[in-house]
Short mmCIF file of C-alpha atoms in Angstrom, two decimals:
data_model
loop_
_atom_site.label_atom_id
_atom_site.label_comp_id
_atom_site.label_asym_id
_atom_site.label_seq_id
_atom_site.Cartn_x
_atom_site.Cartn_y
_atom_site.Cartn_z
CA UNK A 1 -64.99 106.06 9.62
CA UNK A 2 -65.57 109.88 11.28
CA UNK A 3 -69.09 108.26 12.94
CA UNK A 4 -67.14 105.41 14.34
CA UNK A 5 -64.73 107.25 16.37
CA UNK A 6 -66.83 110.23 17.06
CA UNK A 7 -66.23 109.72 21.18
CA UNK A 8 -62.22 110.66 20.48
CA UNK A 9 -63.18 113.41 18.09
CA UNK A 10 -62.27 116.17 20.58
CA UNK A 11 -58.07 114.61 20.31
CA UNK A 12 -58.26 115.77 16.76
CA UNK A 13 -57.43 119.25 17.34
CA UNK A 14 -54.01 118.15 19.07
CA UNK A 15 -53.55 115.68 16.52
CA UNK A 16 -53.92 119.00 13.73
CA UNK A 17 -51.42 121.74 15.33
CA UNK A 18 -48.78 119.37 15.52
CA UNK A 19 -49.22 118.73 11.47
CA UNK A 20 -49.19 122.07 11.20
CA UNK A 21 -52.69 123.24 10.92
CA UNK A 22 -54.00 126.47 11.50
CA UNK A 23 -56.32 127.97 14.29
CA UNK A 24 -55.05 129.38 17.54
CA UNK A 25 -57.25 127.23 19.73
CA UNK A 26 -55.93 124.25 17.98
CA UNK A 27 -52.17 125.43 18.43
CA UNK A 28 -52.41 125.99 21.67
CA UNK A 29 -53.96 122.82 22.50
CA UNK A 30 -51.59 121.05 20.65
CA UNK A 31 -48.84 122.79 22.63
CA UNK A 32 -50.11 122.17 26.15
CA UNK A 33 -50.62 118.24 25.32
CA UNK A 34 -47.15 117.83 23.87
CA UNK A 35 -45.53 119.38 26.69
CA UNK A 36 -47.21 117.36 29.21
CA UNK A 37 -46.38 113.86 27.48
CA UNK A 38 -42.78 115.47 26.67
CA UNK A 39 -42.05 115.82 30.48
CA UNK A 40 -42.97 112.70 31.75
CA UNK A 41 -40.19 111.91 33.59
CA UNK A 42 -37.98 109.12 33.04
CA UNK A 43 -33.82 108.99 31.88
CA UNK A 44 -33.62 110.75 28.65
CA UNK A 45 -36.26 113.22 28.73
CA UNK A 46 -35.90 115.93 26.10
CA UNK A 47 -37.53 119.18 26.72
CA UNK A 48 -39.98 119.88 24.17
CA UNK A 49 -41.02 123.18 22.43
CA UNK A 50 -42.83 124.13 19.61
CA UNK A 51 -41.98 126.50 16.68
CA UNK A 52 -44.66 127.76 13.80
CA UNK A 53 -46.91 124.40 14.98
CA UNK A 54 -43.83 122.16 14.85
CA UNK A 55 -42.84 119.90 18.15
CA UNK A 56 -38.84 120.32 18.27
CA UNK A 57 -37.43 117.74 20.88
CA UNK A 58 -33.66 118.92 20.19
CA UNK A 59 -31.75 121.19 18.40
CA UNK A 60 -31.29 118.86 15.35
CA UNK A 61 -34.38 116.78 15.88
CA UNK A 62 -37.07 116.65 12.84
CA UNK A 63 -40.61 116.23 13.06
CA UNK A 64 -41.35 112.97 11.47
CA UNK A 65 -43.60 111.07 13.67
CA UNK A 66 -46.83 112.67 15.37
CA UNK A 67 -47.40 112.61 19.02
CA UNK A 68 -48.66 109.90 20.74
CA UNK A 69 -52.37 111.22 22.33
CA UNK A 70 -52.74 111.08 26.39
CA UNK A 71 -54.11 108.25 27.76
CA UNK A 72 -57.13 109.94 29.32
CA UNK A 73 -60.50 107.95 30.71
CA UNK A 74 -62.33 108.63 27.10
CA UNK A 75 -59.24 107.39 25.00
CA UNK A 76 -58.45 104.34 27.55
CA UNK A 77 -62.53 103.15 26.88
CA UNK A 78 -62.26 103.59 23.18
CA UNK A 79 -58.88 101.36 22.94
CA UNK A 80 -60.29 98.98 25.58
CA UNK A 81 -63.88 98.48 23.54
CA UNK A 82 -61.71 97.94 20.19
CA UNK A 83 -59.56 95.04 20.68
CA UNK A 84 -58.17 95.38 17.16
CA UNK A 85 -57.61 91.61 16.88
CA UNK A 86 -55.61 90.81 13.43
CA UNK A 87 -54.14 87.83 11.82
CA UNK A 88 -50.62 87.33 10.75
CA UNK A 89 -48.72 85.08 8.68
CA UNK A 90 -45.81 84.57 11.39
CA UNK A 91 -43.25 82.93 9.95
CA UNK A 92 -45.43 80.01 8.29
CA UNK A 93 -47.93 80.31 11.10
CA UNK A 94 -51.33 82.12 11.49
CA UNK A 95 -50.69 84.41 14.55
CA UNK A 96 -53.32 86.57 16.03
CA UNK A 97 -51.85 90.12 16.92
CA UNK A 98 -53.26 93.36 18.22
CA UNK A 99 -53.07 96.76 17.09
CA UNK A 100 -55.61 98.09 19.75
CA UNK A 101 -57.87 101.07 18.42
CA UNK A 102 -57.91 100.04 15.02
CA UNK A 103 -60.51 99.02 12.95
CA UNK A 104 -60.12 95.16 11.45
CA UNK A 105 -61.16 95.01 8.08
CA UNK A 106 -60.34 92.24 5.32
CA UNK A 107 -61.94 89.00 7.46
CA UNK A 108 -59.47 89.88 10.10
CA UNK A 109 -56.57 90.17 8.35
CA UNK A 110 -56.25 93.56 7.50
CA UNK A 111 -56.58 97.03 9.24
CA UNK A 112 -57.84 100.89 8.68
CA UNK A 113 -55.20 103.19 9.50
CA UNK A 114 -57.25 107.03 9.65
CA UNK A 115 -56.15 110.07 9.39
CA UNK A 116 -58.75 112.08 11.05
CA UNK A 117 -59.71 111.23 14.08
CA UNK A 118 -55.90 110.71 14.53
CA UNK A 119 -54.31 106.67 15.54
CA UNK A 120 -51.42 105.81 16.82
CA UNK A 121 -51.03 101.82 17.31
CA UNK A 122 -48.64 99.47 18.14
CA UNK A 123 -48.60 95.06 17.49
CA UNK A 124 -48.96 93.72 20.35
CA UNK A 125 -48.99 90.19 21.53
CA UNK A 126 -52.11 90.57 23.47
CA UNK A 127 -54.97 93.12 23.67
CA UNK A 128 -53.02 96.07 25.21
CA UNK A 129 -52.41 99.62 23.84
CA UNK A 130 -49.14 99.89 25.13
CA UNK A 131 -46.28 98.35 27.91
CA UNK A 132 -43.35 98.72 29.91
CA UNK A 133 -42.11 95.27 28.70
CA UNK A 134 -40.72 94.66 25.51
CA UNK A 135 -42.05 91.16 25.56
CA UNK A 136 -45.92 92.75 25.30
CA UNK A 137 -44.66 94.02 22.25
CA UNK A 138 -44.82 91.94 18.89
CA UNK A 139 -41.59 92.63 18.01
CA UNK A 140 -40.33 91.96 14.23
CA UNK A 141 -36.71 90.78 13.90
CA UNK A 142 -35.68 91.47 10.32
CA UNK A 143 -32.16 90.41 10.24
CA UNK A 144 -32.16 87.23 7.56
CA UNK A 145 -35.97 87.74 6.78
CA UNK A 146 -38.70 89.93 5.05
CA UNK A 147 -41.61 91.86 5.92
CA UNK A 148 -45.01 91.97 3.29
CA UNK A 149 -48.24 93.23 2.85
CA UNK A 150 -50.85 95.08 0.93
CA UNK A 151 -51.44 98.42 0.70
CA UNK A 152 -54.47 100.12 -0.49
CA UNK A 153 -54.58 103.97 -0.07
CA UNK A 154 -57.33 104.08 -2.74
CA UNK A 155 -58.72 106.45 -5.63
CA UNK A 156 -57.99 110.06 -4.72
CA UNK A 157 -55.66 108.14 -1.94
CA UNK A 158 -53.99 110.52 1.05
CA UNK A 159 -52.57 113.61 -0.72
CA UNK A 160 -49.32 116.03 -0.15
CA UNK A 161 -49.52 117.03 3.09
CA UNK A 162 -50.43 113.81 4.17
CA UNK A 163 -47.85 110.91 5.89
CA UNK A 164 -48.76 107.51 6.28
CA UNK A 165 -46.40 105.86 7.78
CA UNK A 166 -45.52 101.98 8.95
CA UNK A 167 -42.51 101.91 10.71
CA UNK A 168 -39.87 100.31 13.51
CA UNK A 169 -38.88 101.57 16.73
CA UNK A 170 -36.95 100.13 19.76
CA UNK A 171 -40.19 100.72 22.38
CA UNK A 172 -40.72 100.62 24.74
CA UNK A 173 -38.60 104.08 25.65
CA UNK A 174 -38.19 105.05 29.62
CA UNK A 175 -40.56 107.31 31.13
CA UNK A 176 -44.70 107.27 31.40
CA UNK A 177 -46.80 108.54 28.83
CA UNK A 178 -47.24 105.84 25.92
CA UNK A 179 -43.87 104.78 26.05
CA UNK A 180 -42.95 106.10 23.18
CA UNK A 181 -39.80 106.85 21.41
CA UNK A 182 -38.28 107.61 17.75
CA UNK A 183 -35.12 108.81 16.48
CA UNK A 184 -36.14 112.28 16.57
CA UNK A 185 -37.23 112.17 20.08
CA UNK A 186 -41.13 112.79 19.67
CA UNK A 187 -43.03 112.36 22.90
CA UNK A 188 -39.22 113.13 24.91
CA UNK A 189 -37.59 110.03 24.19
CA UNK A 190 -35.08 108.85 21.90
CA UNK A 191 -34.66 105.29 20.07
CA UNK A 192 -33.33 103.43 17.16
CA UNK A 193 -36.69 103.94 14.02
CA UNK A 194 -36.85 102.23 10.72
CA UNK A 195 -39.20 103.45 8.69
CA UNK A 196 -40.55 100.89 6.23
CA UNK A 197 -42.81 103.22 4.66
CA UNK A 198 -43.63 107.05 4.59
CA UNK A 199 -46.19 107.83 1.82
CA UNK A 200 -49.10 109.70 0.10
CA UNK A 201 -50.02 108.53 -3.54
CA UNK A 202 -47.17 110.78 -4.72
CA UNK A 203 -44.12 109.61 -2.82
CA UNK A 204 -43.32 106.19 -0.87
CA UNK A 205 -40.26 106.81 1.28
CA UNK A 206 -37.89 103.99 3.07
CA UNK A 207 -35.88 105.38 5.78
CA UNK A 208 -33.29 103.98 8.95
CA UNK A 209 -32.31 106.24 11.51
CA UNK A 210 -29.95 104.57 13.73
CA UNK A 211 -28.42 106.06 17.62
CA UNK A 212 -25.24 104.91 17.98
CA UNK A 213 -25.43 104.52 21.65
CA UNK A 214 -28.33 101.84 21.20
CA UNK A 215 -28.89 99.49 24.02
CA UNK A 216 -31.86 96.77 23.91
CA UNK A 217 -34.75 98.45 25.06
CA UNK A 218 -36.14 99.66 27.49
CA UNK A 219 -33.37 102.22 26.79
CA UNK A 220 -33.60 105.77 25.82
CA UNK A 221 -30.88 107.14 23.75
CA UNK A 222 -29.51 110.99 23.99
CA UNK A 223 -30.68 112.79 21.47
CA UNK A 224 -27.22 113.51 19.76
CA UNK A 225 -26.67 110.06 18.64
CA UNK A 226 -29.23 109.25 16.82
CA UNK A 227 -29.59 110.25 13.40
CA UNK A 228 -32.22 112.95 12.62
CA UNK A 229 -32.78 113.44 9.06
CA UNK A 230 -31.64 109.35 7.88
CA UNK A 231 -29.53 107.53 6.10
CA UNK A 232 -30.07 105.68 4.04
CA UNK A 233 -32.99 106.96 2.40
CA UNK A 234 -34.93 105.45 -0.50
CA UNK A 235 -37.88 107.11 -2.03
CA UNK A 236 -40.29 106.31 -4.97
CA UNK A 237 -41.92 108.44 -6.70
CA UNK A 238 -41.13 112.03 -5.83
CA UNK A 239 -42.11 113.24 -9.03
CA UNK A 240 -40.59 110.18 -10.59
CA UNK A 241 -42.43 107.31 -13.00
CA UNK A 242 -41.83 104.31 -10.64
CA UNK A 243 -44.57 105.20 -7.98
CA UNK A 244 -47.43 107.85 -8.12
CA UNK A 245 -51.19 108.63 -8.65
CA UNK A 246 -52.72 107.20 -11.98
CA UNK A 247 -52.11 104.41 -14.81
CA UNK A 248 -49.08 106.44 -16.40
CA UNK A 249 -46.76 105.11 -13.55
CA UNK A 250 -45.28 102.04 -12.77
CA UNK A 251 -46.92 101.51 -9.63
CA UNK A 252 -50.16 103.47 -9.64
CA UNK A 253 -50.56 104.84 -5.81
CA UNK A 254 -54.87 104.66 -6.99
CA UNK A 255 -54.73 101.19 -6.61
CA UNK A 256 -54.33 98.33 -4.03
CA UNK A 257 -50.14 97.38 -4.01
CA UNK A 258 -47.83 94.70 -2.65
CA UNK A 259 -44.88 95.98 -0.28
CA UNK A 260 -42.02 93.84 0.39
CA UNK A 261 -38.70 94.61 2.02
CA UNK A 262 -35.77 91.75 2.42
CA UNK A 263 -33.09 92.15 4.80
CA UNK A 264 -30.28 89.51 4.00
CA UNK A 265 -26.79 89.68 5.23
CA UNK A 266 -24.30 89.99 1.62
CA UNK A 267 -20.39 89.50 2.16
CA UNK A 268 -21.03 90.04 5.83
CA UNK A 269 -23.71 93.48 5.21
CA UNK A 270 -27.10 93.93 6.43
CA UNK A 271 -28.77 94.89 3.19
CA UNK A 272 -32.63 95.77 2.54
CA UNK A 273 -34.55 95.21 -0.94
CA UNK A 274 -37.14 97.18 -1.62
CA UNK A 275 -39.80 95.09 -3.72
CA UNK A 276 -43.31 97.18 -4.76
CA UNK A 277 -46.13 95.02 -7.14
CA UNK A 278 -48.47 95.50 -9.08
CA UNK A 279 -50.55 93.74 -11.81
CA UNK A 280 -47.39 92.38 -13.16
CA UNK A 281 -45.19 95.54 -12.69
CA UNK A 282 -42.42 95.48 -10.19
CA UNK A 283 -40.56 98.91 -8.89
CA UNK A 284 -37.63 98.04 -6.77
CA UNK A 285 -34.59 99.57 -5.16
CA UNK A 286 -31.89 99.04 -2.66
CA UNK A 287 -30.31 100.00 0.42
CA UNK A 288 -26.34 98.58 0.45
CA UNK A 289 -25.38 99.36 3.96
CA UNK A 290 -27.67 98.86 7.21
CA UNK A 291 -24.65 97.31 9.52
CA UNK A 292 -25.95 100.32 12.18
CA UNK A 293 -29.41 99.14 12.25
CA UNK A 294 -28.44 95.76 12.38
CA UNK A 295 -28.23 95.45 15.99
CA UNK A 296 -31.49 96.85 16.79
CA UNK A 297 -33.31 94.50 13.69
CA UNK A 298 -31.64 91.54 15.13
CA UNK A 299 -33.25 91.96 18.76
CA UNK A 300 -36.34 93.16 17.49
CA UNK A 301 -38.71 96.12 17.09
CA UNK A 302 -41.56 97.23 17.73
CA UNK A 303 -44.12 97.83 14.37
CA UNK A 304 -46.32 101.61 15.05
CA UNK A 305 -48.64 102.87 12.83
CA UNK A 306 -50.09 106.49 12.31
CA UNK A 307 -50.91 108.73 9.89
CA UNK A 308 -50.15 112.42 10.31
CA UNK A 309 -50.89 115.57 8.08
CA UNK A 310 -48.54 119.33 7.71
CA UNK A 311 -48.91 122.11 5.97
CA UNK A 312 -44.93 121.37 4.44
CA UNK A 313 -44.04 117.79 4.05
CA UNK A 314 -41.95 119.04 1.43
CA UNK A 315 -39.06 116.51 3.21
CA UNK A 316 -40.93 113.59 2.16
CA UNK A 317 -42.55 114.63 -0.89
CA UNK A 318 -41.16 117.99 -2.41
CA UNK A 319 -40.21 116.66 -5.65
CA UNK A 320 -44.06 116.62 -6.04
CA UNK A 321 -45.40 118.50 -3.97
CA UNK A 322 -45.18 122.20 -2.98
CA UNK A 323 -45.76 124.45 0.39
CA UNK A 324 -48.21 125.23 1.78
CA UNK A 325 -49.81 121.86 1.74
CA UNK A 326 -53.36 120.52 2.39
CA UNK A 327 -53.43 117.03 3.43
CA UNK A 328 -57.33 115.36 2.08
CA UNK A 329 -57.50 113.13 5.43
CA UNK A 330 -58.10 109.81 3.42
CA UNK A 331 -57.28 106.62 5.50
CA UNK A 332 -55.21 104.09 4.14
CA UNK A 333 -55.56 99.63 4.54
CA UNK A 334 -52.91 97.33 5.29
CA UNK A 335 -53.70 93.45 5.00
CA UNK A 336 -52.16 90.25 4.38
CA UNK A 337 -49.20 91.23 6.47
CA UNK A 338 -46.23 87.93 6.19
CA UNK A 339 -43.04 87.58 8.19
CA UNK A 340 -40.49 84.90 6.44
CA UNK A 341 -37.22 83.58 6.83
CA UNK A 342 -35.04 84.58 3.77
CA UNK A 343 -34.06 81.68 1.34
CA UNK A 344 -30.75 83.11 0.15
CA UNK A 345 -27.67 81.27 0.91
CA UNK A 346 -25.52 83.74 2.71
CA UNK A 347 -28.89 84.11 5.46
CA UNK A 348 -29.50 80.67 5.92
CA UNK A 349 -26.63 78.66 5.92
CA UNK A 350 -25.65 78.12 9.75
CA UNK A 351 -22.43 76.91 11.61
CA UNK A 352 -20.86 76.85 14.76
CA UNK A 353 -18.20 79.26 15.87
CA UNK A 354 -15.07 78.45 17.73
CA UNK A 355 -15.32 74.64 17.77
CA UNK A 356 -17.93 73.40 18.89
CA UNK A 357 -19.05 69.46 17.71
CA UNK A 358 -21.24 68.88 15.24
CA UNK A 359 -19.40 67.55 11.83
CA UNK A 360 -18.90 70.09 8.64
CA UNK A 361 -15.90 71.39 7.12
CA UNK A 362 -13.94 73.72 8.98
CA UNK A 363 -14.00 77.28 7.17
CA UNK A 364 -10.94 78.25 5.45
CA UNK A 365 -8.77 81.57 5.68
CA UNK A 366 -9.80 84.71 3.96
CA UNK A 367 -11.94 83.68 0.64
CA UNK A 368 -11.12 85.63 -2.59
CA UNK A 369 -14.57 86.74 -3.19
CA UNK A 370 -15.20 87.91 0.73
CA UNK A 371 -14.50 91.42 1.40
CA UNK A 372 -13.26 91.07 4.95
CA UNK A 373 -12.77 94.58 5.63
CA UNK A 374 -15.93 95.09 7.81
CA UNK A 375 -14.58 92.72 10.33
CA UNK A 376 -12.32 95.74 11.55
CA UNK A 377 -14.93 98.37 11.64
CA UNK A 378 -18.13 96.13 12.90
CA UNK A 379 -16.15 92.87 14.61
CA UNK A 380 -17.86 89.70 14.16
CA UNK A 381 -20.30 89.57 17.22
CA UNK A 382 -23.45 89.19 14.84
CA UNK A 383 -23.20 86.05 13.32
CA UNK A 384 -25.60 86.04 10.63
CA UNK A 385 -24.95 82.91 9.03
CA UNK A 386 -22.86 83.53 6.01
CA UNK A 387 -19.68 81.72 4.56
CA UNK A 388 -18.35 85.05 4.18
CA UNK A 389 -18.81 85.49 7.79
CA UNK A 390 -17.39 82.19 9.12
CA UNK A 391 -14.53 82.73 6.90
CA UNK A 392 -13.46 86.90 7.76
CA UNK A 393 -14.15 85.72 11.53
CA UNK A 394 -12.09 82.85 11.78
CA UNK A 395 -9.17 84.71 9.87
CA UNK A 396 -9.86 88.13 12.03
CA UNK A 397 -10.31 86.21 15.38
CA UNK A 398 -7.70 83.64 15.04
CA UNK A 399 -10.20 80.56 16.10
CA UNK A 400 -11.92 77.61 14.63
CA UNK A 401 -15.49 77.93 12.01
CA UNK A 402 -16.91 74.74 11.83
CA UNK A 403 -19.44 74.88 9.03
CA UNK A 404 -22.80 73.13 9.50
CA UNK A 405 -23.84 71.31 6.22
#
């Protein structure tokens, strides 16, 4: 993989001091190039310094995403000469997406995500690194479906020190550079980010970080509303038996694994099930309350991918793992991504609000087993298609549900 990208070898070194390497030429190079993307211009723009290695956007912000690398003449001819053409299962249909700069492996289904030289990639609809317009984007909208793939960080996978991550944000953010943003305001600009996975063989971390002043982007939120460190968070492993490197766990991190996250709405609640598989073994856990992602899952969000290394990841995998760290630099494959619409009842089941034709039975008052208390704290303006839903809304709002059977 180092032979194939040898003409973007010389990004490395900024790529390095903002893990947290060492080397004062790298540190410094590190801190020049983050401080020109950081100041791009644009509504929103954080000023960005750097302690002990460490880009800090904000008072409270956390490095947890790497910065994107400048789009200079070498970098643009590397992207532009790998198209990074992949297929995926699009809600029943065969779609063919981009993640420009990656290598396609797995008959063009499936994609090498390194961690030296250093990507950063986005799905796009068509073969283009990056956009102004969210509608170049291939954006996932999770609300009432699930996400899957494979994952294959093989034997002697990425190590501590080491984050791959496949995760959400609401790109395209305001401003030049790559136009991009994350809830900890990496690169100057500040979005909505739901991380879908954070891991090295000895921890797999699941993460939302919502801004409560979230508009559909482009939009770049201040820096005070969004929420740094997460919540929820799930993690596997972490120096428990569910997920790690070797046979003695339930998922073993050596070997290829299926990821799957739902996200169905439950008595009116954006929810998210965590499903991992392997050989016949399942680890799964939850996440009960994602109402203030929901908005920004419902419109959509933009998938990135990159893989980033620091001497202390002890955030994501200190139950494990110990300071300093020493990241190995072993890429990672994804294939066989799949988009679906949810079966459940409460995600499918659609009806028309406040009259409307159409036939059905019109929805009842306030249902025994719906807990309508979320209509006063969320209101009912996402209607994701639940009995619970028609029934709390039509009692909280005073109108007409007609339910579509």
């Amino acid at each position: 993989l180092d032979e194939r990208y040898d003409q973007t070898a010389v990004l490395i070194s900024q790529v390095a001091s903002l893990g947290g390497a060492t080397g004062e030429e790298e540190g410094k190079q590190g801190r020049d190039d983050s401080k020109a993307v950081a100041g791009d211009g644009g509504q929103g723009d954080v000023t960005a310094e750097e302690h002990d290695g460490v880009l800090v956007t904000c008072p409270d912000c956390l490095q947890r995403h790497s910065m994107p690398q400048p789009l200079n003449s070498t970098r643009r001819a590397f992207l532009e000469s790998n198209p990074g053409a992949m297929d995926v299962d699009w809600f029943g249909e065969t779609q063919k997406k981009y993640f420009e700069g990656a290598e396609i492996v797995k008959h063009g289904k499936g994609m090498v995500l390194t961690m030296a030289p250093f990507e950063k990639v986005y799905l796009m609809n068509s073969e283009m690194h990056t956009s102004t317009n969210p509608a170049d984007f291939a954006m996932l909208q999770l609300v009432g479906n699930s996400i899957s793939l494979n994952v294959d960080m093989g034997a002697d996978g990425p190590s501590c020190g080491c984050n791959v991550a496949f995760f959400l944000v609401s790109m395209p953010g305001q401003g030049g550079g790559d136009h991009y943003c994350d809830a900890n305001c990496v690169g100057g600009h500040c979005c909505p980010e739901f991380d879908l996975l954070e891991m090295n063989v000895h921890t797999l971390q699941v993460t939302s970080h919502a801004c409560s002043d979230y508009h559909k982007p482009p939009h770049d939120s201040q820096p005070s509303s969004c929420n740094h460190g997460g919540s929820p968070i799930v993690k596997f492993g972490n120096g428990g038996k569910d997920f790690g490197p070797g046979d003695l766990y339930t998922i073993n991190a050596d070997k290829p694994f299926e990821f799957k996250m739902e996200f169905p709405v439950e008595g009116g609640v954006l929810k998210g099930h965590i499903t991992l598989t392997q050989e016949g073994r399942t680890a799964r856990q939850s996440m009960n309350n994602l109402d203030s992602m929901r908005q920004a899952l419902e419109d959509g969000m933009a998938l990135v991918l990159d893989a980033w290394h620091s001497n202390d990841l002890t955030w994501l995998d200190g139950g494990a793992c110990h300071a300093p760290e020493s990241c190995n630099m072993k890429p990672t494959v994804f294939d066989s991504m799949k988009l679906e619409h949810l079966n459940h009842e409460e995600s499918h089941r659609r009806r028309r609000s406040g009259g409307g034709g159409g036939g059905g039975t019109t929805c009842p008052g306030q249902a025994s087993n719906c807990g309508c208390e979320w209509t006063h704290k969320n209101g009912c303006s996402s209607d994701d298609g639940s009995e619970c839903h028609c029934r709390c809304c039509c009692e909280h709002q005073g109108g007409e549900c007609i339910w579509q059977t």
